[in-house]
Amino acid sequence: MTLRTGKEYLASLSDNRVVFYAGQRVDSVTSHPELSLHANAIANSFGNGMGDDEALLKQRSTLLADGDRVHRWAVAPKSREDLLAFVEMEENLSGDEHGALTAGLSALQILAPRMDAKHGTNYVERITKYADWFARTDAQGAFAMTDAKGDRSKAPSGQVDPDLFLRVVERRKDGIVIRGAKTSVTAAALANELLVLPTHAMGEADRDWAVACAVPANAPGVVMISNYVGKPWGPEFRFDRPLNHSAFHHDATVFFDNVFVPHEKVFMDGEFEFTREFLGYFTSLHRTRILVMEPRDTKKLIGVAQLMARYNGLEKVGGIKDRIGEMIQTAVLLDTLRYAAFSRLQFIEGICVPDAAACNLAGLTVTSTRQGYLSFLCELAGGPVLTAPTGLDLANPETAALVHKYYVGSPGVGAEERLRLVKYIYDIAASDSAGWDRALAVSGAGSPGARRVAAARGFDLEACTASVLADLNTSAA
Amino acid sequence: MTLRTGKEYLASLSDNRVVFYAGQRVDSVTSHPELSLHANAIANSFGNGMGDDEALLKQRSTLLADGDRVHRWAVAPKSREDLLAFVEMEENLSGDEHGALTAGLSALQILAPRMDAKHGTNYVERITKYADWFARTDAQGAFAMTDAKGDRSKAPSGQVDPDLFLRVVERRKDGIVIRGAKTSVTAAALANELLVLPTHAMGEADRDWAVACAVPANAPGVVMISNYVGKPWGPEFRFDRPLNHSAFHHDATVFFDNVFVPHEKVFMDGEFEFTREFLGYFTSLHRTRILVMEPRDTKKLIGVAQLMARYNGLEKVGGIKDRIGEMIQTAVLLDTLRYAAFSRLQFIEGICVPDAAACNLAGLTVTSTRQGYLSFLCELAGGPVLTAPTGLDLANPETAALVHKYYVGSPGVGAEERLRLVKYIYDIAASDSAGWDRALAVSGAGSPGARRVAAARGFDLEACTASVLADLNTSAA
Amino acid sequence: MTLRTGKEYLASLSDNRVVFYAGQRVDSVTSHPELSLHANAIANSFGNGMGDDEALLKQRSTLLADGDRVHRWAVAPKSREDLLAFVEMEENLSGDEHGALTAGLSALQILAPRMDAKHGTNYVERITKYADWFARTDAQGAFAMTDAKGDRSKAPSGQVDPDLFLRVVERRKDGIVIRGAKTSVTAAALANELLVLPTHAMGEADRDWAVACAVPANAPGVVMISNYVGKPWGPEFRFDRPLNHSAFHHDATVFFDNVFVPHEKVFMDGEFEFTREFLGYFTSLHRTRILVMEPRDTKKLIGVAQLMARYNGLEKVGGIKDRIGEMIQTAVLLDTLRYAAFSRLQFIEGICVPDAAACNLAGLTVTSTRQGYLSFLCELAGGPVLTAPTGLDLANPETAALVHKYYVGSPGVGAEERLRLVKYIYDIAASDSAGWDRALAVSGAGSPGARRVAAARGFDLEACTASVLADLNTSAA
Amino acid sequence: MTLRTGKEYLASLSDNRVVFYAGQRVDSVTSHPELSLHANAIANSFGNGMGDDEALLKQRSTLLADGDRVHRWAVAPKSREDLLAFVEMEENLSGDEHGALTAGLSALQILAPRMDAKHGTNYVERITKYADWFARTDAQGAFAMTDAKGDRSKAPSGQVDPDLFLRVVERRKDGIVIRGAKTSVTAAALANELLVLPTHAMGEADRDWAVACAVPANAPGVVMISNYVGKPWGPEFRFDRPLNHSAFHHDATVFFDNVFVPHEKVFMDGEFEFTREFLGYFTSLHRTRILVMEPRDTKKLIGVAQLMARYNGLEKVGGIKDRIGEMIQTAVLLDTLRYAAFSRLQFIEGICVPDAAACNLAGLTVTSTRQGYLSFLCELAGGPVLTAPTGLDLANPETAALVHKYYVGSPGVGAEERLRLVKYIYDIAASDSAGWDRALAVSGAGSPGARRVAAARGFDLEACTASVLADLNTSAA
């Protein structure tokens, strides 16, 4: 088996999958005007397979024990080197997170030996085989985790409709049948394999809901409804939306309407007591991305602020310098947390797990600072961020001279240069993409509340009270 | 003269004005697919003229001394009753702010007697006549204030290109010729009259830039480039964008390319020493809107948060209640500032000016809280704010049952009801409209920095130091 | 009856009251080395009785209907003029709040007619008579409100020991017997009369705890333990503690150990359903002080910051100016809230009640800003705030020259002048007085949580949700 | 030479040093009622010399190359093990920071080779010898850094009085003569050796002020004025001030009135271009303490909050749990920064320097959170934090029963236990000690502004702008 090319990946999506978009069944995700934009972006990650770009090959792929070459995002990191190579790859690939399915599999691999030991199951064998197949097949994976949930104050077993959390509705000799819906599944309509995972720490009554398994995206009973976020502006607005003129997010609600899963693809079925720990490992592996993206993104914002101030002749204004100073402090903090996350490692069942606390602290740092920074960029850009002429007006000979004359910045900064930056700010701070990022930051990969809980996991509160009581007793003596 | 109907207003826009949109000259703003949406919204404010809806007439219009009926937004408030009636009208009209040109005129009317007294000009006469004409003509006005600016650290007279702030380039017997560009002019392409105003407190060297005058939107030399913010989603997405499926912002950069203005429409020409005070009155009159909209908008956010929590079964969660409690505190503060702004009034030259400090404090309150509240709404809605199916999927019989089954909330809350709210949150918190609002909040009607300065105007810093020195002397005695 | 002199007030404290201080019974509060400092400060408010200082007399006293002159703090405000005169008096008197007992009485006076109407009691008569006696006697009052409480998650009736909230333990023909403890009673040991008030909104089961009555400070069964806050520095450190070298806070826990109260001094006994409303009126009347003190105190902090920056040559530093700008914004907000509180008045049963929302918002504003400002003052003063030589070293000829030479500020600012300010900062920001103020701000006159609840009282949450539902229905139509 | 005992240390202070306290010359710092408290605390760090407590010996001392045993705080860390051992020692010793002089010496040792290489000086030899002597003599050291400064906007050479920054006033054959004052020198009056260090990055004109040298505390011309912070409460208030009843801070202003320093104790004289770098190393080594103390102190505050909530029956209240959750997040962040600071090490000239960014970020984290947490503790404790009876009242048989009855907490929590905690909160949050800590946090070891600058040192701002320009160029292509 070799690495697939982007073309082969795209071809694999013509598999009769059931996808709906804005009220209509989608014939082909790869020829659909909007879904295809996203599909092509993913195809781009695959590249040209065993191409001759050695550097790229080294960055994106790794070798299995038998020398077979697979994509790096398809295998769990086994060493600090693996982890850092994965990080480097992520930093150099755009688009959705890579390896999300792998993070889920890895967390299951960590727990499988203990589940097997306690329950006499053979999860280790199943997962090992599946993970190997997944990597060698070079499948595109997505993880399906967040349930429909209904009444959020109730456990799965407490819902009026038991299907509001995905569950096992039938156990057959050769497999299980699952029913439920998983929401917000990233790029689901463009994946080959879906990894179903439990979304909560569950109790004994929730046994039937404690299920993890792999399902092909075109399995009978799988129905996907893609989200809709408006029409892309298109390449003619490349000047005005330098980052997102044609970039679109297509996540989906995936309905599992009595889907059969053969035993060899079932990795948890009823072992509710492992769900809490599963979530801990999964999120540590999965949220790593924040440490990949956020220090870099924060630095971009700093660069934008500094340039905009410079272009407007305000580089030396005390208040602006102070604010950029705060942003730098945040960037340095994120760098330091990144260092800690990738240095204070755990090795469990041979898998290298980054530091959960550092990772979640980074997420919280971003959540509490990002929106303020974006507003600051808008403030620096001023009214033009919303009302400046488009690149098309700059090109139109009827208006070009006026735009060029009046949209200059401080001496030496031409209108095109300045407007280019203004539009960049629009794209990251005042567009629908900015809205997407805002909502994603508080709902994707865990709410701030979930992150706070995760950051505090393992914190010894009673040691704190004990230390105070010791002081009090000393003074009482 | 009677009040114009919406139709008459629309007809008046066919006047050969020069408008560009996304790189193309616009033949007719009222038949343009996007600008017309905005034009129709404005037309809606005009209504049916002297119609038979007494209540509406009372709300939107007032009588001049001679009994002629004019739109309320066309005349300066002369009493607390006038002011409160204006406020009530604004609360019941959607769309852009009304009376922005009037606010500018009013501020000029306040200063005209003193300019005349000092310089022997006849501004009082000119403005009085123009204001009367403007009201009786029932013209649609816009104010053109923000200059191109170039190097923001330099005064108008210090720019490399003197046109970077609009200025008088020629003085003729019968009028003046102006050149420059005003950016971010709200709904300029849909106005009849533009009121050019100075944007800064100016010094003696900036005399030629201290100019205020009125210009018809179709005057020779006036060129407008509208902004572009993407395609509207359209009414088929009414479910998914309940507020903004077809609502679009069309502001413009207005270029004044050697525009002649006859003397009777010139209201300031060189009286630089009045520019600072002008800005104070103008912003007090103009920023009033924040006190009209923000208490109400904040209450909407509170309503949304409360409903979303309820729909998700989380109404009693301590952290959520606390956060809603904070929002309520903000709403109560805004209500209190509104009370103060509309009670602690100044009457100058017969014009009723609301309290500047209260008004600017309200603006600062909104700037420092709004984005956090919007993120909170996204957190409450969770992933579906981005990824839920559309109303079209809810209507599609192939998918309706699945959506209805899985997108329910807590018992009794159906999927349609819940999704409707989720989409509302998308619209106000995660869409391009949310981005527009964010940028507007920090660039329209003054940056937070400008608001802070305005709120502190008149604060007696030296009285503070004197009081401390008095304490120190007492203790020294 | 005439106004008492300070001397007469002091003499009245020799009444065999039972007071303990730092483990010892106090023979005489007026000759005790520390309590007497506080007693003398209160005596100072009384002044010289019917003296010949007309201005002072006008400020501090008012006339009853029959022309009898009484202290202003002893009568409820009946008009806006009364209220503003009270405010002016408070601004010109130092020390503890005046009129705290009166605020309690006023709130009871507001409710008495309704209690009488519902229960056939004769509270109106009793309170009227008592209030009249209290004012004409010129008694010094304190209100005793906060109960011991025990388990704060339980109502009075739910405590293990029913005495943990003060209650009626016996009802006799001529009066009631109460038992319990009231904590944190301001200047209790130096009062003539104690007004016992309920501390919570109570339910039906708490009937025996819903009690309000007046008790002389020397009544049999009343035991007071004063707090202890260290030794005063004394007047020799007047330079180093310009405000608090000899100023001391002496509040007390007041134990009511089966204290008999005759009917005519009982103003509530069992009418639990009025306790919630009682608290609303009481706090509105009582918290007024924050609007008297806090705008002024904030301006002092601004003055200190500005002077310290100036003395150190840092007046023009951008970051420092910005920070002082924030402080000014707070001061302007407090001024505006003060305006609202004293303008948006309620008149109930003839008593003038200031606006509760404005008042509580002011409290919350202070709580959320004050500590940061104090830290900023310390930062401006630098290390010397803790480590500078004392005034005694400045006076000591062995060291004076060195201190004078080296502790100068920017040119023209001498060491004595600068150190005087540094010490002032120590006193308000880094001393035990600063600690007292900090704790008082979050425990006296209500915690921030209680203030938030009080500010939101009357807020119509369901109107908010209704407005959103109306929007949704409109878009659904 | 052996390690000195505490007694020997105390004896060494009788050396005719010139110390003033509250306006009086101090005969003997070790018999002075207040200074002696501090002296004894330091003596306690010394312990009993080469005692038989092996564990203590291991913790507090280390061996030189020749096997001579010296105190750990007297030598620079050469390895990660050294650094962690130092940290462990600091965690187990109370009182002032140890090794502050050593941090200064270490930073000089790092730069000496480069100063020698550039200027042909022999600083390496001098420092090596002095450091060895200092360690073997077991001297108690203090560093004297902060100058008098005068006009803070001016460099040393720009002051009206050149002595406002300490400088070399004479260069003799055998040494230099220095004049100036160093303020806020920690425990100066109780040190044997003072290390004079430059306080600023200096320019060429400041050559005479770029001086570092060692001076005995009793050198002719050295005059010290101790600060004064009131009288200690004393051991009878051990219950009420469990931590600080007798703990006192005694820092001093040290005047160098033409003090001669022999060449062998001069470590910088005019090499102004090294001052900036010197400050970087010094603060990295010195600020380490924050990473030793703050995670621990924050955990104490968490313990206090949790216990107080529990004692008051409020442990399960959502808002309180959330607030404690925030505190935990801070503690986890501090732990993570500590990990980073002691892992991401630099080794320069054989000295192990912890990570400056992590260290300064920790400082900033504390500065921005601590005061809020302390106010929260006061809020949890309520009024009693200020007004509860003393331990003496609890012991007094006349009042004990009342206090024991009424100051209980939730069931099972006795009054003594609860009051003990309340008093602990007073001590750390509302006493003069709390004020000291507040001011120290923003003036000692660098202001927040200085920390922000230090955290950002080395941040590549232009790399940020370059990355944005690259994006823009890509989109421009």
PDB file of N, CA and C in Angstrom, chain D residues 260-279:
ATOM      1  N   PHE D 260      34.708  54.615  51.022  1.00  0.00           N
ATOM      2  CA  PHE D 260      35.844  54.090  50.264  1.00  0.00           C
ATOM      3  C   PHE D 260      35.674  52.577  50.052  1.00  0.00           C
ATOM      4  N   VAL D 261      35.930  52.149  48.796  1.00  0.00           N
ATOM      5  CA  VAL D 261      35.870  50.713  48.492  1.00  0.00           C
ATOM      6  C   VAL D 261      37.165  50.310  47.811  1.00  0.00           C
ATOM      7  N   PRO D 262      37.883  49.386  48.420  1.00  0.00           N
ATOM      8  CA  PRO D 262      39.163  48.972  47.817  1.00  0.00           C
ATOM      9  C   PRO D 262      38.927  48.225  46.497  1.00  0.00           C
ATOM     10  N   HIS D 263      39.866  48.291  45.604  1.00  0.00           N
ATOM     11  CA  HIS D 263      39.725  47.694  44.269  1.00  0.00           C
ATOM     12  C   HIS D 263      39.224  46.261  44.287  1.00  0.00           C
ATOM     13  N   GLU D 264      39.705  45.486  45.264  1.00  0.00           N
ATOM     14  CA  GLU D 264      39.355  44.063  45.183  1.00  0.00           C
ATOM     15  C   GLU D 264      37.879  43.811  45.443  1.00  0.00           C
ATOM     16  N   LYS D 265      37.180  44.845  45.911  1.00  0.00           N
ATOM     17  CA  LYS D 265      35.748  44.686  46.110  1.00  0.00           C
ATOM     18  C   LYS D 265      34.929  45.470  45.058  1.00  0.00           C
ATOM     19  N   VAL D 266      35.588  45.953  44.039  1.00  0.00           N
ATOM     20  CA  VAL D 266      34.894  46.671  42.952  1.00  0.00           C
ATOM     21  C   VAL D 266      34.731  45.722  41.764  1.00  0.00           C
ATOM     22  N   PHE D 267      33.474  45.560  41.308  1.00  0.00           N
ATOM     23  CA  PHE D 267      33.207  44.546  40.276  1.00  0.00           C
ATOM     24  C   PHE D 267      32.681  45.155  38.977  1.00  0.00           C
ATOM     25  N   MET D 268      32.460  46.441  39.003  1.00  0.00           N
ATOM     26  CA  MET D 268      32.113  47.160  37.784  1.00  0.00           C
ATOM     27  C   MET D 268      32.386  48.622  38.079  1.00  0.00           C
ATOM     28  N   ASP D 269      33.034  49.272  37.156  1.00  0.00           N
ATOM     29  CA  ASP D 269      33.303  50.699  37.352  1.00  0.00           C
ATOM     30  C   ASP D 269      33.382  51.358  35.989  1.00  0.00           C
ATOM     31  N   GLY D 270      32.213  51.744  35.484  1.00  0.00           N
ATOM     32  CA  GLY D 270      32.201  52.473  34.231  1.00  0.00           C
ATOM     33  C   GLY D 270      31.793  51.659  33.017  1.00  0.00           C
ATOM     34  N   GLU D 271      31.679  50.359  33.136  1.00  0.00           N
ATOM     35  CA  GLU D 271      31.345  49.522  31.978  1.00  0.00           C
ATOM     36  C   GLU D 271      29.830  49.575  31.749  1.00  0.00           C
ATOM     37  N   PHE D 272      29.334  50.771  31.466  1.00  0.00           N
ATOM     38  CA  PHE D 272      27.900  51.027  31.353  1.00  0.00           C
ATOM     39  C   PHE D 272      27.203  50.106  30.359  1.00  0.00           C
ATOM     40  N   GLU D 273      27.923  49.696  29.312  1.00  0.00           N
ATOM     41  CA  GLU D 273      27.273  48.939  28.243  1.00  0.00           C
ATOM     42  C   GLU D 273      26.871  47.539  28.705  1.00  0.00           C
ATOM     43  N   PHE D 274      27.321  47.124  29.887  1.00  0.00           N
ATOM     44  CA  PHE D 274      26.940  45.807  30.387  1.00  0.00           C
ATOM     45  C   PHE D 274      25.764  45.867  31.376  1.00  0.00           C
ATOM     46  N   THR D 275      25.332  47.085  31.679  1.00  0.00           N
ATOM     47  CA  THR D 275      24.310  47.197  32.741  1.00  0.00           C
ATOM     48  C   THR D 275      22.977  46.562  32.335  1.00  0.00           C
ATOM     49  N   ARG D 276      22.578  46.729  31.078  1.00  0.00           N
ATOM     50  CA  ARG D 276      21.291  46.170  30.656  1.00  0.00           C
ATOM     51  C   ARG D 276      21.288  44.639  30.812  1.00  0.00           C
ATOM     52  N   GLU D 277      22.359  44.031  30.321  1.00  0.00           N
ATOM     53  CA  GLU D 277      22.432  42.582  30.389  1.00  0.00           C
ATOM     54  C   GLU D 277      22.540  42.112  31.837  1.00  0.00           C
ATOM     55  N   PHE D 278      23.284  42.888  32.609  1.00  0.00           N
ATOM     56  CA  PHE D 278      23.404  42.558  34.029  1.00  0.00           C
ATOM     57  C   PHE D 278      22.026  42.431  34.672  1.00  0.00           C
ATOM     58  N   LEU D 279      21.174  43.393  34.369  1.00  0.00           N
ATOM     59  CA  LEU D 279      19.842  43.397  34.984  1.00  0.00           C
ATOM     60  C   LEU D 279      19.058  42.161  34.578  1.00  0.00           C
TER      61      LEU D 279
END
